[in-house]
């Protein structure tokens, strides 16, 4: 029963992040047995996205237009530029509904061990973007992992050297958390950054 | 940053079994940012599989040919017919290397609550297949879930009514298990089916 097309599909599904051989097999069997329409729709969606989705020239997020809708929105405050690692982080901040400025999406973070240096995450384009004369504050919202912190550190130094004002998202206790379940390092930061 | 093609891709990925909105988003971002070749390859693999993979006429497993390689293999013992729920179960048995007969793949199991009755899992084709005059033993290897057991029960009755010899996979303690960690129902069956 193991023949070319089925094996090829299982191999291709395994390239998806978080998908091992077992789930790839289950996905392939499911699509072929119960959802051939879904399989065709996924094929078209993949092709459409690969040919239509590029990066916004200004903020580097995914966009079908040369400049994305957020960058073009006159309602947004162009004096604030918030720096995130990924479109997913940007989407999370947008869902919070508490930010009305513009974004810059690094598409990664510094990771010397993986060979990801400043050029790979667009540090120079960020410096150029932030030096447009309109931006007054750059908010660093890279993750609070070791790599995200290192990235924020490097960016802060480069931005400050250009005379830009730089802030960082606050670390602290997540809303809704019981203190006893919060890790000690977060508690220490929450205490240090108390307002 | 939420635009048509990207949203369409995330929606299409969500139809995969076990993929929620978070993982669909992660998959879409990963493909667009790091693996556009993988995205194109997956699209082609899906289209190829949908147009080339059908069901074997004899055993109903996935096959690109009208009759699959296993059914056509003269080395296999045509006197034994082993009934499984899915190609995945068939693959697991093949990997065990301990079976040299032929298969019949139900492509499901009886599940009255989900409206899956005898016609949906091909009970009549199985009866016809098993009555070819060559098959001497039908081995029921549906799962040991409630539905798998009910399916085996119904099939056993129908096959025996045609005068066919029917056996069932043995229930028992998994190889490598410590008895103390085996569930009680499995222990009871292992004791009852002792050899
Ligand atoms: Zn943009
Ligand atoms: Zn076959």
Short mmCIF file of N, CA, C and O in Angstrom, two decimals, chain B residues 82-173:
data_model
loop_
_atom_site.label_atom_id
_atom_site.label_comp_id
_atom_site.label_asym_id
_atom_site.label_seq_id
_atom_site.Cartn_x
_atom_site.Cartn_y
_atom_site.Cartn_z
N UNK B 82 -6.72 -10.59 6.54
CA UNK B 82 -6.71 -9.87 7.80
C UNK B 82 -7.45 -8.54 7.63
O UNK B 82 -7.16 -7.77 6.72
N UNK B 83 -8.43 -8.30 8.51
CA UNK B 83 -9.30 -7.13 8.38
C UNK B 83 -8.87 -6.04 9.35
O UNK B 83 -8.82 -6.25 10.56
N UNK B 84 -8.52 -4.86 8.80
CA UNK B 84 -8.13 -3.72 9.64
C UNK B 84 -9.04 -2.53 9.36
O UNK B 84 -9.75 -2.50 8.38
N UNK B 85 -8.97 -1.56 10.28
CA UNK B 85 -9.80 -0.37 10.13
C UNK B 85 -9.25 0.63 9.12
O UNK B 85 -10.00 1.40 8.52
N UNK B 86 -7.93 0.68 8.98
CA UNK B 86 -7.33 1.77 8.20
C UNK B 86 -6.00 1.37 7.59
O UNK B 86 -5.34 0.44 8.07
N UNK B 87 -5.56 2.10 6.56
CA UNK B 87 -4.22 1.87 6.01
C UNK B 87 -3.12 2.06 7.05
O UNK B 87 -2.08 1.40 6.97
N UNK B 88 -3.35 2.92 8.04
CA UNK B 88 -2.34 3.12 9.09
C UNK B 88 -2.17 1.84 9.91
O UNK B 88 -1.05 1.44 10.24
N UNK B 89 -3.31 1.18 10.24
CA UNK B 89 -3.23 -0.08 10.97
C UNK B 89 -2.54 -1.15 10.12
O UNK B 89 -1.73 -1.94 10.62
N UNK B 90 -2.87 -1.15 8.82
CA UNK B 90 -2.22 -2.10 7.92
C UNK B 90 -0.71 -1.86 7.90
O UNK B 90 0.08 -2.82 7.99
N UNK B 91 -0.31 -0.59 7.84
CA UNK B 91 1.13 -0.27 7.82
C UNK B 91 1.81 -0.74 9.10
O UNK B 91 2.93 -1.26 9.07
N UNK B 92 1.12 -0.59 10.26
CA UNK B 92 1.70 -1.03 11.53
C UNK B 92 1.92 -2.54 11.52
O UNK B 92 2.96 -3.04 11.94
N UNK B 93 0.93 -3.29 11.02
CA UNK B 93 1.07 -4.73 10.96
C UNK B 93 2.18 -5.15 10.00
O UNK B 93 2.95 -6.07 10.30
N UNK B 94 2.28 -4.44 8.87
CA UNK B 94 3.36 -4.76 7.94
C UNK B 94 4.72 -4.54 8.59
O UNK B 94 5.64 -5.32 8.40
N UNK B 95 4.82 -3.44 9.37
CA UNK B 95 6.10 -3.16 10.03
C UNK B 95 6.48 -4.24 11.03
O UNK B 95 7.65 -4.48 11.29
N UNK B 96 5.45 -4.90 11.60
CA UNK B 96 5.73 -5.96 12.57
C UNK B 96 6.40 -7.16 11.89
O UNK B 96 7.03 -7.99 12.55
N UNK B 97 6.24 -7.27 10.58
CA UNK B 97 6.91 -8.33 9.83
C UNK B 97 6.42 -9.73 10.14
O UNK B 97 7.05 -10.71 9.78
N UNK B 98 5.26 -9.84 10.82
CA UNK B 98 4.84 -11.18 11.27
C UNK B 98 3.61 -11.69 10.54
O UNK B 98 3.01 -12.67 10.94
N UNK B 99 3.24 -11.03 9.45
CA UNK B 99 2.05 -11.47 8.72
C UNK B 99 2.37 -11.55 7.24
O UNK B 99 2.93 -10.61 6.66
N UNK B 100 2.02 -12.66 6.60
CA UNK B 100 2.34 -12.84 5.18
C UNK B 100 1.10 -13.07 4.34
O UNK B 100 1.19 -13.44 3.17
N UNK B 101 -0.10 -12.91 4.94
CA UNK B 101 -1.33 -13.11 4.18
C UNK B 101 -1.79 -11.82 3.51
O UNK B 101 -1.01 -10.89 3.35
N UNK B 102 -3.05 -11.77 3.13
CA UNK B 102 -3.60 -10.57 2.48
C UNK B 102 -4.44 -9.75 3.46
O UNK B 102 -4.68 -10.17 4.59
N UNK B 103 -4.86 -8.58 2.99
CA UNK B 103 -5.60 -7.64 3.85
C UNK B 103 -6.96 -7.28 3.26
O UNK B 103 -7.19 -7.40 2.06
N UNK B 104 -7.83 -6.81 4.17
CA UNK B 104 -9.01 -6.07 3.73
C UNK B 104 -9.12 -4.86 4.65
O UNK B 104 -9.14 -5.01 5.88
N UNK B 105 -9.15 -3.67 4.04
CA UNK B 105 -9.14 -2.43 4.83
C UNK B 105 -10.56 -1.84 4.84
O UNK B 105 -11.09 -1.45 3.80
N UNK B 106 -11.15 -1.79 6.03
CA UNK B 106 -12.54 -1.34 6.14
C UNK B 106 -12.70 0.14 5.84
O UNK B 106 -13.77 0.59 5.45
N UNK B 107 -11.65 0.93 6.07
CA UNK B 107 -11.75 2.39 5.93
C UNK B 107 -12.77 2.93 6.93
O UNK B 107 -13.62 3.75 6.60
N UNK B 108 -12.67 2.44 8.16
CA UNK B 108 -13.56 2.94 9.22
C UNK B 108 -13.99 1.81 10.11
O UNK B 108 -13.47 0.69 10.05
N UNK B 109 -14.93 2.11 11.00
CA UNK B 109 -15.49 1.09 11.88
C UNK B 109 -16.92 1.51 12.17
O UNK B 109 -17.28 2.69 12.02
N UNK B 110 -17.72 0.55 12.57
CA UNK B 110 -19.12 0.85 12.87
C UNK B 110 -19.17 1.88 13.99
O UNK B 110 -18.46 1.77 14.99
N UNK B 111 -20.01 2.89 13.79
CA UNK B 111 -20.17 3.91 14.82
C UNK B 111 -21.56 4.50 14.67
O UNK B 111 -21.75 5.53 14.03
N UNK B 112 -22.57 3.79 15.22
CA UNK B 112 -23.96 4.20 15.02
C UNK B 112 -24.20 5.66 15.41
O UNK B 112 -24.94 6.37 14.75
N UNK B 113 -23.50 6.12 16.47
CA UNK B 113 -23.71 7.50 16.92
C UNK B 113 -23.27 8.52 15.86
O UNK B 113 -23.80 9.62 15.79
N UNK B 114 -22.25 8.14 15.05
CA UNK B 114 -21.81 9.04 13.99
C UNK B 114 -22.47 8.71 12.65
O UNK B 114 -22.08 9.23 11.61
N UNK B 115 -23.46 7.80 12.70
CA UNK B 115 -24.16 7.44 11.46
C UNK B 115 -23.33 6.57 10.54
O UNK B 115 -23.59 6.51 9.35
N UNK B 116 -22.31 5.88 11.09
CA UNK B 116 -21.49 5.00 10.26
C UNK B 116 -21.98 3.56 10.43
O UNK B 116 -21.79 2.95 11.48
N UNK B 117 -22.65 3.07 9.40
CA UNK B 117 -23.23 1.73 9.45
C UNK B 117 -22.47 0.76 8.57
O UNK B 117 -21.44 1.12 7.98
N UNK B 118 -22.95 -0.49 8.49
CA UNK B 118 -22.26 -1.54 7.73
C UNK B 118 -21.92 -1.15 6.29
O UNK B 118 -20.83 -1.47 5.80
N UNK B 119 -22.82 -0.40 5.63
CA UNK B 119 -22.56 -0.05 4.23
C UNK B 119 -21.34 0.87 4.12
O UNK B 119 -20.57 0.78 3.16
N UNK B 120 -21.16 1.75 5.13
CA UNK B 120 -20.08 2.74 5.05
C UNK B 120 -18.70 2.12 5.16
O UNK B 120 -17.71 2.68 4.70
N UNK B 121 -18.61 0.98 5.83
CA UNK B 121 -17.28 0.38 5.99
C UNK B 121 -17.12 -0.85 5.09
O UNK B 121 -16.19 -1.63 5.27
N UNK B 122 -18.04 -1.02 4.15
CA UNK B 122 -17.84 -2.07 3.13
C UNK B 122 -17.98 -3.48 3.65
O UNK B 122 -17.17 -4.35 3.31
N UNK B 123 -19.00 -3.75 4.46
CA UNK B 123 -19.17 -5.11 4.98
C UNK B 123 -19.49 -6.08 3.84
O UNK B 123 -18.93 -7.18 3.78
N UNK B 124 -20.36 -5.67 2.91
CA UNK B 124 -20.70 -6.58 1.81
C UNK B 124 -19.51 -6.88 0.91
O UNK B 124 -19.26 -8.06 0.61
N UNK B 125 -18.74 -5.84 0.50
CA UNK B 125 -17.53 -6.17 -0.26
C UNK B 125 -16.60 -7.12 0.49
O UNK B 125 -15.98 -8.00 -0.11
N UNK B 126 -16.53 -6.98 1.83
CA UNK B 126 -15.69 -7.90 2.60
C UNK B 126 -16.23 -9.32 2.51
O UNK B 126 -15.46 -10.28 2.31
N UNK B 127 -17.56 -9.47 2.66
CA UNK B 127 -18.14 -10.81 2.58
C UNK B 127 -17.87 -11.43 1.21
O UNK B 127 -17.50 -12.61 1.11
N UNK B 128 -18.03 -10.63 0.15
CA UNK B 128 -17.74 -11.13 -1.20
C UNK B 128 -16.27 -11.52 -1.32
O UNK B 128 -15.94 -12.58 -1.86
N UNK B 129 -15.41 -10.63 -0.82
CA UNK B 129 -13.97 -10.87 -0.95
C UNK B 129 -13.58 -12.16 -0.22
O UNK B 129 -12.78 -12.95 -0.72
N UNK B 130 -14.15 -12.34 0.99
CA UNK B 130 -13.77 -13.49 1.82
C UNK B 130 -14.36 -14.80 1.28
O UNK B 130 -13.92 -15.88 1.65
N UNK B 131 -15.38 -14.67 0.40
CA UNK B 131 -16.04 -15.87 -0.15
C UNK B 131 -15.47 -16.27 -1.50
O UNK B 131 -16.19 -16.85 -2.32
N UNK B 132 -14.20 -15.95 -1.77
CA UNK B 132 -13.65 -16.24 -3.10
C UNK B 132 -13.25 -17.70 -3.26
O UNK B 132 -12.77 -18.10 -4.32
N UNK B 133 -13.43 -18.49 -2.20
CA UNK B 133 -13.09 -19.91 -2.31
C UNK B 133 -11.64 -20.20 -1.97
O UNK B 133 -11.26 -21.35 -1.80
N UNK B 134 -10.81 -19.16 -1.89
CA UNK B 134 -9.39 -19.34 -1.55
C UNK B 134 -9.16 -19.03 -0.07
O UNK B 134 -8.43 -19.74 0.63
N UNK B 135 -9.81 -17.96 0.42
CA UNK B 135 -9.64 -17.55 1.81
C UNK B 135 -10.16 -18.65 2.75
O UNK B 135 -11.28 -19.12 2.60
N UNK B 136 -9.30 -19.02 3.69
CA UNK B 136 -9.70 -20.05 4.65
C UNK B 136 -9.89 -19.49 6.05
O UNK B 136 -10.58 -20.08 6.87
N UNK B 137 -9.22 -18.36 6.33
CA UNK B 137 -9.32 -17.78 7.66
C UNK B 137 -9.40 -16.26 7.54
O UNK B 137 -8.57 -15.65 6.85
N UNK B 138 -10.39 -15.69 8.22
CA UNK B 138 -10.47 -14.23 8.27
C UNK B 138 -10.04 -13.80 9.67
O UNK B 138 -10.62 -14.22 10.68
N UNK B 139 -8.97 -12.99 9.75
CA UNK B 139 -8.45 -12.54 11.04
C UNK B 139 -8.94 -11.13 11.29
O UNK B 139 -8.61 -10.21 10.53
N UNK B 140 -9.76 -10.94 12.33
CA UNK B 140 -10.31 -9.62 12.61
C UNK B 140 -9.32 -8.83 13.46
O UNK B 140 -9.02 -9.21 14.60
N UNK B 141 -8.80 -7.74 12.89
CA UNK B 141 -7.82 -6.93 13.61
C UNK B 141 -8.32 -5.49 13.72
O UNK B 141 -7.53 -4.55 13.67
N UNK B 142 -9.63 -5.32 13.88
CA UNK B 142 -10.14 -3.98 14.20
C UNK B 142 -9.65 -3.64 15.60
O UNK B 142 -9.20 -4.52 16.35
N UNK B 143 -9.72 -2.35 15.96
CA UNK B 143 -9.19 -1.92 17.23
C UNK B 143 -9.89 -2.53 18.43
O UNK B 143 -10.95 -3.15 18.31
N UNK B 144 -9.28 -2.34 19.61
CA UNK B 144 -9.87 -2.87 20.83
C UNK B 144 -10.62 -1.78 21.61
O UNK B 144 -10.84 -1.90 22.80
N UNK B 145 -11.02 -0.74 20.88
CA UNK B 145 -11.95 0.25 21.43
C UNK B 145 -13.35 -0.37 21.42
O UNK B 145 -13.56 -1.44 20.83
N UNK B 146 -14.32 0.31 22.06
CA UNK B 146 -15.69 -0.21 22.07
C UNK B 146 -16.20 -0.36 20.63
O UNK B 146 -16.81 -1.38 20.29
N UNK B 147 -15.92 0.64 19.79
CA UNK B 147 -16.41 0.59 18.41
C UNK B 147 -15.70 -0.48 17.59
O UNK B 147 -16.33 -1.17 16.77
N UNK B 148 -14.39 -0.63 17.82
CA UNK B 148 -13.64 -1.66 17.12
C UNK B 148 -14.14 -3.05 17.50
O UNK B 148 -14.26 -3.94 16.64
N UNK B 149 -14.43 -3.24 18.78
CA UNK B 149 -14.94 -4.53 19.25
C UNK B 149 -16.32 -4.81 18.66
O UNK B 149 -16.62 -5.94 18.22
N UNK B 150 -17.19 -3.77 18.64
CA UNK B 150 -18.53 -3.96 18.08
C UNK B 150 -18.43 -4.31 16.60
O UNK B 150 -19.16 -5.19 16.10
N UNK B 151 -17.51 -3.65 15.90
CA UNK B 151 -17.31 -3.94 14.48
C UNK B 151 -16.88 -5.39 14.29
O UNK B 151 -17.41 -6.10 13.43
N UNK B 152 -15.92 -5.83 15.10
CA UNK B 152 -15.44 -7.22 15.01
C UNK B 152 -16.59 -8.20 15.27
O UNK B 152 -16.72 -9.22 14.60
N UNK B 153 -17.43 -7.85 16.24
CA UNK B 153 -18.56 -8.71 16.60
C UNK B 153 -19.51 -8.88 15.43
O UNK B 153 -19.90 -10.00 15.06
N UNK B 154 -19.89 -7.77 14.80
CA UNK B 154 -20.82 -7.81 13.67
C UNK B 154 -20.21 -8.57 12.49
O UNK B 154 -20.87 -9.40 11.86
N UNK B 155 -18.92 -8.28 12.22
CA UNK B 155 -18.25 -8.96 11.10
C UNK B 155 -18.14 -10.46 11.34
O UNK B 155 -18.36 -11.26 10.44
N UNK B 156 -17.80 -10.82 12.58
CA UNK B 156 -17.64 -12.25 12.90
C UNK B 156 -18.94 -12.99 12.64
O UNK B 156 -18.95 -14.07 12.02
N UNK B 157 -20.06 -12.39 13.08
CA UNK B 157 -21.35 -13.05 12.88
C UNK B 157 -21.65 -13.23 11.40
O UNK B 157 -22.04 -14.32 10.95
N UNK B 158 -21.44 -12.16 10.61
CA UNK B 158 -21.74 -12.22 9.18
C UNK B 158 -20.84 -13.22 8.46
O UNK B 158 -21.28 -13.97 7.59
N UNK B 159 -19.56 -13.24 8.82
CA UNK B 159 -18.60 -14.13 8.16
C UNK B 159 -18.88 -15.59 8.51
O UNK B 159 -18.81 -16.48 7.67
N UNK B 160 -19.19 -15.82 9.81
CA UNK B 160 -19.48 -17.20 10.23
C UNK B 160 -20.74 -17.71 9.57
O UNK B 160 -20.85 -18.89 9.23
N UNK B 161 -21.73 -16.81 9.38
CA UNK B 161 -22.98 -17.21 8.71
C UNK B 161 -22.70 -17.69 7.29
O UNK B 161 -23.48 -18.44 6.71
N UNK B 162 -21.58 -17.26 6.70
CA UNK B 162 -21.20 -17.73 5.35
C UNK B 162 -20.30 -18.96 5.44
O UNK B 162 -19.70 -19.37 4.45
N UNK B 163 -20.12 -19.48 6.65
CA UNK B 163 -19.32 -20.68 6.81
C UNK B 163 -17.83 -20.44 6.84
O UNK B 163 -17.03 -21.37 6.68
N UNK B 164 -17.42 -19.17 7.03
CA UNK B 164 -15.99 -18.87 7.05
C UNK B 164 -15.41 -19.00 8.46
O UNK B 164 -16.10 -18.77 9.45
N UNK B 165 -14.15 -19.35 8.53
CA UNK B 165 -13.47 -19.47 9.81
C UNK B 165 -12.93 -18.10 10.22
O UNK B 165 -12.23 -17.45 9.45
N UNK B 166 -13.28 -17.66 11.43
CA UNK B 166 -12.96 -16.30 11.88
C UNK B 166 -12.13 -16.35 13.15
O UNK B 166 -12.46 -17.08 14.08
N UNK B 167 -11.05 -15.55 13.18
CA UNK B 167 -10.27 -15.41 14.42
C UNK B 167 -10.15 -13.92 14.74
O UNK B 167 -10.47 -13.07 13.93
N UNK B 168 -9.65 -13.65 15.96
CA UNK B 168 -9.50 -12.25 16.39
C UNK B 168 -8.09 -12.10 16.95
O UNK B 168 -7.58 -13.02 17.60
N UNK B 169 -7.46 -10.96 16.72
CA UNK B 169 -6.15 -10.69 17.34
C UNK B 169 -6.25 -10.91 18.84
O UNK B 169 -7.27 -10.59 19.45
N UNK B 170 -5.19 -11.42 19.44
CA UNK B 170 -5.21 -11.64 20.89
C UNK B 170 -5.09 -10.32 21.63
O UNK B 170 -4.34 -9.44 21.24
N UNK B 171 -5.86 -10.21 22.71
CA UNK B 171 -5.67 -9.09 23.63
C UNK B 171 -4.65 -9.53 24.67
O UNK B 171 -4.58 -10.71 25.01
N UNK B 172 -3.88 -8.60 25.20
CA UNK B 172 -2.93 -9.01 26.22
C UNK B 172 -2.01 -7.90 26.63
O UNK B 172 -2.18 -6.75 26.23
N UNK B 173 -1.02 -8.26 27.41
CA UNK B 173 -0.08 -7.29 27.95
C UNK B 173 0.91 -6.89 26.85
O UNK B 173 1.53 -7.75 26.23
#
